Amino acid sequence: MQNSFLKDRYVNPYTDFGFKKLFGTEINKDLLISFINSLLHGKEVVKDLTYLNTEHLGTGEADRKAVFDVYCENENGEKILVEMQRGEQQFFKDRSLYYATFPIREQGQKGEWNYRLKAVYVIGILNFKFDKVHDNYYHHEVQLLDVETKEVFYDKLTFIYLEMPKFNKSEDELNGMFEKWLFVLRNLSRLMERPKALQERIFTRLFETAEIAKFTKVEYDAYEESLKVYRDWKNTIDTAELKGEKKGFKKGHKEGLEKGEKIGIEKGEKRKAIEMALEMKADNEPIAKIMKYTKLTEEEINQLCESGVRREL
């Protein structure tokens, strides 16, 4: 199954196939459980998961292109939606909130119901930066908050966002399972062997699952196609960004020239006004008349005449 197109040892988790291979199958749900528990830092321990139907979420590549969901439920009935987002969207936060409403509304019951809900978690693994202010802040945990008291108003709806491009720790800097998982997601497709820092049993399982050489023919073909889609998409995004940078440079250059030209014109006009004021003053013209023709203030004319030189104020 060797192909010159595929030279990586491990699967790319940012592809549809790779993400589902690692986190979206019943046989590998222990990987997803470990990853989720590392995010929650022990606040909510997930012991088991049941995969739920994602069709109503529109998870197909043709439907939402860059987003691939895993929708599941833990042993307490709490809903967890995990999504890999490859690229920034204009209304990213709106879309994220919109999809969070599905696992909320699904809990509605016919007949008498007291509206008690199970918790909902939305986990976004983002291959882009949406917070352009805090460069080192890559782990966002968002809940409804009272703006006056700063206390959590509702703790059953939690959004967790991971800005992967901001995570740049090396293997030697990793501290705890959370950072180890982020390191794996950030670097998996670039690794040629399992890092020494990742000795936990769960990572043994992950690297065995992610090794491309162990794929069946069907899996290999599916991954190759998924990788083509990912690379085509990435090339499109990179091209658009490059064009945007060039367009921004041209626009900035043009605006700079126009601004410089305007400043030059204003300075030239001011210089002419000064020269006219000096000549009119030498002819003993009244201040009011000089002000009328030069548009200079009385103070400027007096200062100019006191200096006794022809210079710009």
mmCIF file of C-alpha atoms in Angstrom:
data_model
loop_
_atom_site.group_PDB
_atom_site.id
_atom_site.type_symbol
_atom_site.label_atom_id
_atom_site.label_comp_id
_atom_site.label_asym_id
_atom_site.label_seq_id
_atom_site.Cartn_x
_atom_site.Cartn_y
_atom_site.Cartn_z
ATOM 1 C CA MET A 1 0.000 0.000 0.000
ATOM 2 C CA GLN A 2 2.937 2.319 -0.334
ATOM 3 C CA ASN A 3 2.360 5.442 -2.375
ATOM 4 C CA SER A 4 4.654 8.354 -3.134
ATOM 5 C CA PHE A 5 1.767 10.646 -2.221
ATOM 6 C CA LEU A 6 1.756 9.399 1.365
ATOM 7 C CA LYS A 7 5.143 9.574 3.067
ATOM 8 C CA ASP A 8 3.981 10.245 6.637
ATOM 9 C CA ARG A 9 4.081 7.458 9.174
ATOM 10 C CA TYR A 10 1.037 8.535 11.164
ATOM 11 C CA VAL A 11 -2.394 9.721 10.113
ATOM 12 C CA ASN A 12 -3.215 13.427 9.930
ATOM 13 C CA PRO A 13 -5.902 14.087 12.597
ATOM 14 C CA TYR A 14 -7.065 17.223 10.737
ATOM 15 C CA THR A 15 -8.485 15.088 7.934
ATOM 16 C CA ASP A 16 -12.004 13.714 8.079
ATOM 17 C CA PHE A 17 -10.729 10.139 8.001
ATOM 18 C CA GLY A 18 -7.977 10.722 10.549
ATOM 19 C CA PHE A 19 -10.217 12.443 13.081
ATOM 20 C CA LYS A 20 -12.899 9.777 12.874
ATOM 21 C CA LYS A 21 -10.322 6.991 12.917
ATOM 22 C CA LEU A 22 -8.899 8.214 16.228
ATOM 23 C CA PHE A 23 -11.997 9.526 17.985
ATOM 24 C CA GLY A 24 -15.127 8.486 16.110
ATOM 25 C CA THR A 25 -15.244 4.687 16.307
ATOM 26 C CA GLU A 26 -16.501 2.396 19.046
ATOM 27 C CA ILE A 27 -13.284 0.360 19.049
ATOM 28 C CA ASN A 28 -11.212 3.463 19.782
ATOM 29 C CA LYS A 29 -13.521 5.261 22.209
ATOM 30 C CA ASP A 30 -10.949 4.856 24.999
ATOM 31 C CA LEU A 31 -8.862 7.442 23.100
ATOM 32 C CA LEU A 32 -11.757 9.899 23.116
ATOM 33 C CA ILE A 33 -12.464 9.262 26.816
ATOM 34 C CA SER A 34 -8.834 9.955 27.731
ATOM 35 C CA PHE A 35 -8.768 13.119 25.630
ATOM 36 C CA ILE A 36 -12.002 14.500 27.107
ATOM 37 C CA ASN A 37 -10.936 13.741 30.682
ATOM 38 C CA SER A 38 -7.638 15.547 30.119
ATOM 39 C CA LEU A 39 -9.589 18.667 29.087
ATOM 40 C CA LEU A 40 -11.840 18.637 32.124
ATOM 41 C CA HIS A 41 -8.936 18.358 34.588
ATOM 42 C CA GLY A 42 -10.816 15.912 36.791
ATOM 43 C CA LYS A 43 -13.913 18.112 37.195
ATOM 44 C CA GLU A 44 -16.065 15.664 35.233
ATOM 45 C CA VAL A 45 -14.669 12.146 34.934
ATOM 46 C CA VAL A 46 -16.038 10.272 31.928
ATOM 47 C CA LYS A 47 -16.005 6.524 32.485
ATOM 48 C CA ASP A 48 -17.874 5.447 29.384
ATOM 49 C CA LEU A 49 -19.295 6.941 26.192
ATOM 50 C CA THR A 50 -22.033 6.078 23.745
ATOM 51 C CA TYR A 51 -21.788 7.422 20.199
ATOM 52 C CA LEU A 52 -24.914 9.195 18.970
ATOM 53 C CA ASN A 53 -26.215 9.875 15.474
ATOM 54 C CA THR A 54 -24.680 13.014 13.944
ATOM 55 C CA GLU A 55 -26.704 13.087 10.714
ATOM 56 C CA HIS A 56 -29.041 15.846 11.889
ATOM 57 C CA LEU A 57 -25.992 17.998 12.637
ATOM 58 C CA GLY A 58 -25.015 18.040 8.964
ATOM 59 C CA THR A 59 -21.541 16.620 9.531
ATOM 60 C CA GLY A 60 -20.858 15.558 5.952
ATOM 61 C CA GLU A 61 -17.904 17.116 4.180
ATOM 62 C CA ALA A 62 -20.246 18.469 1.528
ATOM 63 C CA ASP A 63 -22.467 20.050 4.200
ATOM 64 C CA ARG A 64 -19.942 21.889 6.317
ATOM 65 C CA LYS A 65 -16.641 21.258 4.565
ATOM 66 C CA ALA A 66 -14.168 21.960 7.365
ATOM 67 C CA VAL A 67 -16.017 20.556 10.353
ATOM 68 C CA PHE A 68 -16.214 16.916 11.426
ATOM 69 C CA ASP A 69 -18.194 16.075 14.555
ATOM 70 C CA VAL A 70 -18.206 13.312 17.092
ATOM 71 C CA TYR A 71 -21.421 13.374 19.101
ATOM 72 C CA CYS A 72 -21.594 11.227 22.201
ATOM 73 C CA GLU A 73 -23.139 10.795 25.631
ATOM 74 C CA ASN A 74 -21.428 9.810 28.874
ATOM 75 C CA GLU A 75 -22.727 7.421 31.525
ATOM 76 C CA ASN A 76 -24.632 10.269 33.217
ATOM 77 C CA GLY A 77 -26.529 11.193 30.069
ATOM 78 C CA GLU A 78 -24.506 14.369 29.510
ATOM 79 C CA LYS A 79 -24.007 15.277 25.851
ATOM 80 C CA ILE A 80 -20.570 15.926 24.376
ATOM 81 C CA LEU A 81 -20.016 17.366 20.918
ATOM 82 C CA VAL A 82 -16.415 17.302 19.657
ATOM 83 C CA GLU A 83 -15.501 19.066 16.449
ATOM 84 C CA MET A 84 -12.332 19.515 14.473
ATOM 85 C CA GLN A 85 -12.383 22.882 12.723
ATOM 86 C CA ARG A 86 -9.693 23.302 10.090
ATOM 87 C CA GLY A 87 -10.300 26.910 9.145
ATOM 88 C CA GLU A 88 -11.783 30.125 10.472
ATOM 89 C CA GLN A 89 -15.337 31.042 9.546
ATOM 90 C CA GLN A 90 -16.910 34.478 9.595
ATOM 91 C CA PHE A 91 -19.549 33.584 12.181
ATOM 92 C CA PHE A 92 -17.639 30.865 14.007
ATOM 93 C CA LYS A 93 -19.052 31.642 17.477
ATOM 94 C CA ASP A 94 -22.599 31.880 16.143
ATOM 95 C CA ARG A 95 -22.284 28.515 14.411
ATOM 96 C CA SER A 96 -20.794 26.936 17.517
ATOM 97 C CA LEU A 97 -23.714 28.141 19.617
ATOM 98 C CA TYR A 98 -26.196 27.009 16.962
ATOM 99 C CA TYR A 99 -24.961 23.421 17.017
ATOM 100 C CA ALA A 100 -25.028 23.411 20.810
ATOM 101 C CA THR A 101 -28.802 23.850 20.642
ATOM 102 C CA PHE A 102 -29.330 20.400 19.077
ATOM 103 C CA PRO A 103 -28.260 18.336 22.114
ATOM 104 C CA ILE A 104 -30.270 20.740 24.305
ATOM 105 C CA ARG A 105 -33.511 20.512 22.344
ATOM 106 C CA GLU A 106 -33.192 16.732 22.020
ATOM 107 C CA GLN A 107 -33.765 16.473 25.754
ATOM 108 C CA GLY A 108 -37.267 17.898 25.513
ATOM 109 C CA GLN A 109 -40.003 15.495 26.623
ATOM 110 C CA LYS A 110 -43.638 15.268 25.638
ATOM 111 C CA GLY A 111 -46.285 15.671 28.259
ATOM 112 C CA GLU A 112 -45.429 16.838 31.742
ATOM 113 C CA TRP A 113 -41.783 17.841 32.036
ATOM 114 C CA ASN A 114 -39.983 20.068 34.526
ATOM 115 C CA TYR A 115 -37.343 21.259 31.985
ATOM 116 C CA ARG A 116 -34.428 19.769 33.898
ATOM 117 C CA LEU A 117 -31.519 19.349 31.484
ATOM 118 C CA LYS A 118 -28.368 17.285 31.384
ATOM 119 C CA ALA A 119 -25.102 19.137 30.858
ATOM 120 C CA VAL A 120 -23.870 19.823 27.322
ATOM 121 C CA TYR A 121 -20.201 20.194 26.382
ATOM 122 C CA VAL A 122 -19.015 21.576 23.048
ATOM 123 C CA ILE A 123 -15.327 20.922 22.412
ATOM 124 C CA GLY A 124 -13.706 22.682 19.475
ATOM 125 C CA ILE A 125 -10.251 21.677 18.255
ATOM 126 C CA LEU A 126 -9.335 24.691 16.140
ATOM 127 C CA ASN A 127 -6.598 24.761 13.522
ATOM 128 C CA PHE A 128 -6.658 28.569 13.549
ATOM 129 C CA LYS A 129 -6.500 31.508 15.960
ATOM 130 C CA PHE A 130 -9.710 33.299 16.874
ATOM 131 C CA ASP A 131 -8.320 35.229 19.853
ATOM 132 C CA LYS A 132 -5.840 37.665 18.304
ATOM 133 C CA VAL A 133 -5.159 39.494 21.592
ATOM 134 C CA HIS A 134 -3.748 36.830 23.928
ATOM 135 C CA ASP A 135 -0.936 35.030 22.093
ATOM 136 C CA ASN A 136 -0.226 32.459 24.816
ATOM 137 C CA TYR A 137 -3.848 31.762 25.787
ATOM 138 C CA TYR A 138 -4.940 28.713 23.807
ATOM 139 C CA HIS A 139 -7.348 26.899 26.163
ATOM 140 C CA HIS A 140 -10.714 28.669 26.430
ATOM 141 C CA GLU A 141 -13.469 27.396 28.736
ATOM 142 C CA VAL A 142 -16.648 29.426 28.320
ATOM 143 C CA GLN A 143 -19.883 29.393 30.348
ATOM 144 C CA LEU A 144 -22.793 31.776 30.908
ATOM 145 C CA LEU A 145 -21.655 34.412 33.384
ATOM 146 C CA ASP A 146 -23.360 37.122 35.427
ATOM 147 C CA VAL A 147 -21.583 40.279 34.281
ATOM 148 C CA GLU A 148 -22.083 42.015 37.615
ATOM 149 C CA THR A 149 -21.115 39.294 40.101
ATOM 150 C CA LYS A 150 -18.709 37.471 37.725
ATOM 151 C CA GLU A 151 -20.239 34.211 38.934
ATOM 152 C CA VAL A 152 -21.291 31.353 36.662
ATOM 153 C CA PHE A 153 -24.996 31.731 35.957
ATOM 154 C CA TYR A 154 -25.491 28.323 34.314
ATOM 155 C CA ASP A 155 -22.910 25.549 34.546
ATOM 156 C CA LYS A 156 -24.612 22.987 32.315
ATOM 157 C CA LEU A 157 -23.498 24.541 29.029
ATOM 158 C CA THR A 158 -19.750 24.616 28.515
ATOM 159 C CA PHE A 159 -17.741 25.533 25.428
ATOM 160 C CA ILE A 160 -14.104 24.439 25.325
ATOM 161 C CA TYR A 161 -11.947 25.804 22.520
ATOM 162 C CA LEU A 162 -8.370 24.762 21.804
ATOM 163 C CA GLU A 163 -6.411 27.106 19.518
ATOM 164 C CA MET A 164 -3.888 24.569 18.266
ATOM 165 C CA PRO A 165 -1.570 26.978 16.365
ATOM 166 C CA LYS A 166 -0.789 28.686 19.682
ATOM 167 C CA PHE A 167 0.397 25.475 21.340
ATOM 168 C CA ASN A 168 4.109 25.307 20.613
ATOM 169 C CA LYS A 169 5.559 23.397 23.554
ATOM 170 C CA SER A 170 8.323 20.933 22.833
ATOM 171 C CA GLU A 171 8.359 17.339 24.053
ATOM 172 C CA ASP A 172 10.603 18.263 27.001
ATOM 173 C CA GLU A 173 8.185 20.978 28.158
ATOM 174 C CA LEU A 174 5.067 18.823 28.403
ATOM 175 C CA ASN A 175 3.319 18.755 31.767
ATOM 176 C CA GLY A 176 0.392 16.409 32.344
ATOM 177 C CA MET A 177 -2.017 14.535 30.076
ATOM 178 C CA PHE A 178 -3.699 17.671 28.754
ATOM 179 C CA GLU A 179 -0.498 19.047 27.241
ATOM 180 C CA LYS A 180 0.502 15.602 25.995
ATOM 181 C CA TRP A 181 -2.762 15.279 24.089
ATOM 182 C CA LEU A 182 -2.347 18.722 22.581
ATOM 183 C CA PHE A 183 1.199 17.837 21.524
ATOM 184 C CA VAL A 184 -0.074 14.702 19.793
ATOM 185 C CA LEU A 185 -2.824 16.527 17.906
ATOM 186 C CA ARG A 186 -0.465 19.333 16.909
ATOM 187 C CA ASN A 187 2.378 17.123 15.693
ATOM 188 C CA LEU A 188 1.102 13.605 14.963
ATOM 189 C CA SER A 189 1.380 13.693 11.172
ATOM 190 C CA ARG A 190 4.948 15.089 11.410
ATOM 191 C CA LEU A 191 6.263 12.457 13.801
ATOM 192 C CA MET A 192 8.319 9.508 12.581
ATOM 193 C CA GLU A 193 8.380 7.711 15.925
ATOM 194 C CA ARG A 194 6.615 7.775 19.247
ATOM 195 C CA PRO A 195 8.044 10.510 21.548
ATOM 196 C CA LYS A 196 9.651 9.276 24.751
ATOM 197 C CA ALA A 197 7.509 11.639 26.826
ATOM 198 C CA LEU A 198 4.359 9.794 25.762
ATOM 199 C CA GLN A 199 4.782 6.511 27.562
ATOM 200 C CA GLU A 200 1.253 6.116 28.908
ATOM 201 C CA ARG A 201 -0.650 3.045 27.711
ATOM 202 C CA ILE A 202 -3.280 5.172 26.002
ATOM 203 C CA PHE A 203 -0.639 6.642 23.694
ATOM 204 C CA THR A 204 0.604 3.159 22.828
ATOM 205 C CA ARG A 205 -2.922 2.516 21.621
ATOM 206 C CA LEU A 206 -3.075 5.829 19.777
ATOM 207 C CA PHE A 207 0.162 5.367 17.831
ATOM 208 C CA GLU A 208 -0.821 1.819 16.874
ATOM 209 C CA THR A 209 -4.172 3.098 15.590
ATOM 210 C CA ALA A 210 -2.609 6.050 13.764
ATOM 211 C CA GLU A 211 0.092 4.108 11.914
ATOM 212 C CA ILE A 212 -0.704 4.272 8.221
ATOM 213 C CA ALA A 213 1.197 1.083 7.364
ATOM 214 C CA LYS A 214 -1.333 -0.907 9.406
ATOM 215 C CA PHE A 215 -4.342 0.361 7.447
ATOM 216 C CA THR A 216 -6.344 -2.034 5.336
ATOM 217 C CA LYS A 217 -6.548 -1.367 1.600
ATOM 218 C CA VAL A 218 -9.995 0.190 2.045
ATOM 219 C CA GLU A 219 -8.778 2.391 4.918
ATOM 220 C CA TYR A 220 -5.698 3.438 3.000
ATOM 221 C CA ASP A 221 -7.695 4.485 -0.067
ATOM 222 C CA ALA A 222 -10.194 6.361 2.110
ATOM 223 C CA TYR A 223 -7.395 8.177 3.908
ATOM 224 C CA GLU A 224 -5.623 9.073 0.688
ATOM 225 C CA GLU A 225 -8.826 10.610 -0.664
ATOM 226 C CA SER A 226 -9.450 12.452 2.610
ATOM 227 C CA LEU A 227 -5.901 13.763 2.612
ATOM 228 C CA LYS A 228 -6.314 15.063 -0.947
ATOM 229 C CA VAL A 229 -9.426 16.951 0.127
ATOM 230 C CA TYR A 230 -7.581 18.395 3.109
ATOM 231 C CA ARG A 231 -4.564 19.478 1.052
ATOM 232 C CA ASP A 232 -6.742 21.005 -1.661
ATOM 233 C CA TRP A 233 -8.666 22.901 0.994
ATOM 234 C CA LYS A 234 -5.477 24.062 2.721
ATOM 235 C CA ASN A 235 -3.987 25.214 -0.560
ATOM 236 C CA THR A 236 -7.160 27.200 -1.282
ATOM 237 C CA ILE A 237 -7.015 28.876 2.132
ATOM 238 C CA ASP A 238 -3.285 29.624 1.846
ATOM 239 C CA THR A 239 -3.797 31.117 -1.612
ATOM 240 C CA ALA A 240 -6.664 33.291 -0.402
ATOM 241 C CA GLU A 241 -4.592 34.531 2.551
ATOM 242 C CA LEU A 242 -1.631 35.305 0.284
ATOM 243 C CA LYS A 243 -3.859 37.254 -2.096
ATOM 244 C CA GLY A 244 -5.333 39.072 0.874
ATOM 245 C CA GLU A 245 -1.854 40.040 2.109
ATOM 246 C CA LYS A 246 -0.856 41.284 -1.360
ATOM 247 C CA LYS A 247 -4.088 43.195 -1.707
ATOM 248 C CA GLY A 248 -3.578 44.691 1.745
ATOM 249 C CA PHE A 249 -0.022 45.704 0.842
ATOM 250 C CA LYS A 250 -1.141 47.345 -2.405
ATOM 251 C CA LYS A 251 -3.956 49.129 -0.633
ATOM 252 C CA GLY A 252 -1.645 50.278 2.147
ATOM 253 C CA HIS A 253 0.961 51.414 -0.364
ATOM 254 C CA LYS A 254 -1.629 53.354 -2.333
ATOM 255 C CA GLU A 255 -3.072 54.932 0.799
ATOM 256 C CA GLY A 256 0.431 55.830 1.945
ATOM 257 C CA LEU A 257 1.187 57.567 -1.334
ATOM 258 C CA GLU A 258 -2.106 59.412 -1.243
ATOM 259 C CA LYS A 259 -1.531 60.490 2.356
ATOM 260 C CA GLY A 260 2.016 61.615 1.567
ATOM 261 C CA GLU A 261 0.799 63.531 -1.447
ATOM 262 C CA LYS A 262 -1.853 65.248 0.628
ATOM 263 C CA ILE A 263 0.656 66.226 3.306
ATOM 264 C CA GLY A 264 2.986 67.572 0.627
ATOM 265 C CA ILE A 265 0.235 69.686 -0.901
ATOM 266 C CA GLU A 266 -0.756 71.045 2.508
ATOM 267 C CA LYS A 267 2.854 71.989 3.299
ATOM 268 C CA GLY A 268 3.237 73.695 -0.089
ATOM 269 C CA GLU A 269 0.086 75.712 0.442
ATOM 270 C CA LYS A 270 1.223 76.730 3.927
ATOM 271 C CA ARG A 271 4.596 77.837 2.593
ATOM 272 C CA LYS A 272 2.954 80.002 -0.075
ATOM 273 C CA ALA A 273 0.686 81.554 2.560
ATOM 274 C CA ILE A 274 3.701 82.425 4.719
ATOM 275 C CA GLU A 275 5.555 84.019 1.811
ATOM 276 C CA MET A 276 2.470 86.052 0.894
ATOM 277 C CA ALA A 277 2.031 87.177 4.499
ATOM 278 C CA LEU A 278 5.643 88.361 4.700
ATOM 279 C CA GLU A 279 5.312 90.338 1.461
ATOM 280 C CA MET A 280 1.979 91.914 2.500
ATOM 281 C CA LYS A 281 3.407 92.813 5.912
ATOM 282 C CA ALA A 282 6.398 94.445 4.198
ATOM 283 C CA ASP A 283 3.938 96.543 2.210
ATOM 284 C CA ASN A 284 2.287 97.594 5.514
ATOM 285 C CA GLU A 285 -0.993 95.861 4.685
ATOM 286 C CA PRO A 286 -3.409 95.622 7.666
ATOM 287 C CA ILE A 287 -3.542 92.363 9.650
ATOM 288 C CA ALA A 288 -7.203 91.789 8.753
ATOM 289 C CA LYS A 289 -6.400 91.869 5.057
ATOM 290 C CA ILE A 290 -3.419 89.528 5.450
ATOM 291 C CA MET A 291 -5.595 87.091 7.372
ATOM 292 C CA LYS A 292 -8.249 87.229 4.651
ATOM 293 C CA TYR A 293 -5.885 86.373 1.782
ATOM 294 C CA THR A 294 -3.524 83.920 3.527
ATOM 295 C CA LYS A 295 -5.997 82.143 5.826
ATOM 296 C CA LEU A 296 -3.405 82.441 8.616
ATOM 297 C CA THR A 297 -4.422 83.432 12.136
ATOM 298 C CA GLU A 298 -3.410 86.726 13.712
ATOM 299 C CA GLU A 299 -1.153 84.904 16.128
ATOM 300 C CA GLU A 300 0.617 83.053 13.305
ATOM 301 C CA ILE A 301 1.185 86.294 11.396
ATOM 302 C CA ASN A 302 2.578 88.074 14.459
ATOM 303 C CA GLN A 303 4.906 85.178 15.286
ATOM 304 C CA LEU A 304 6.052 85.051 11.690
ATOM 305 C CA CYS A 305 6.820 88.723 11.577
ATOM 306 C CA GLU A 306 8.594 88.690 14.935
ATOM 307 C CA SER A 307 10.941 85.935 13.729
ATOM 308 C CA GLY A 308 12.039 88.017 10.808
ATOM 309 C CA VAL A 309 12.730 84.938 8.671
ATOM 310 C CA ARG A 310 10.808 83.054 6.021
ATOM 311 C CA ARG A 311 10.175 79.666 7.579
ATOM 312 C CA GLU A 312 7.248 77.358 8.121
ATOM 313 C CA LEU A 313 5.672 77.694 11.552
#
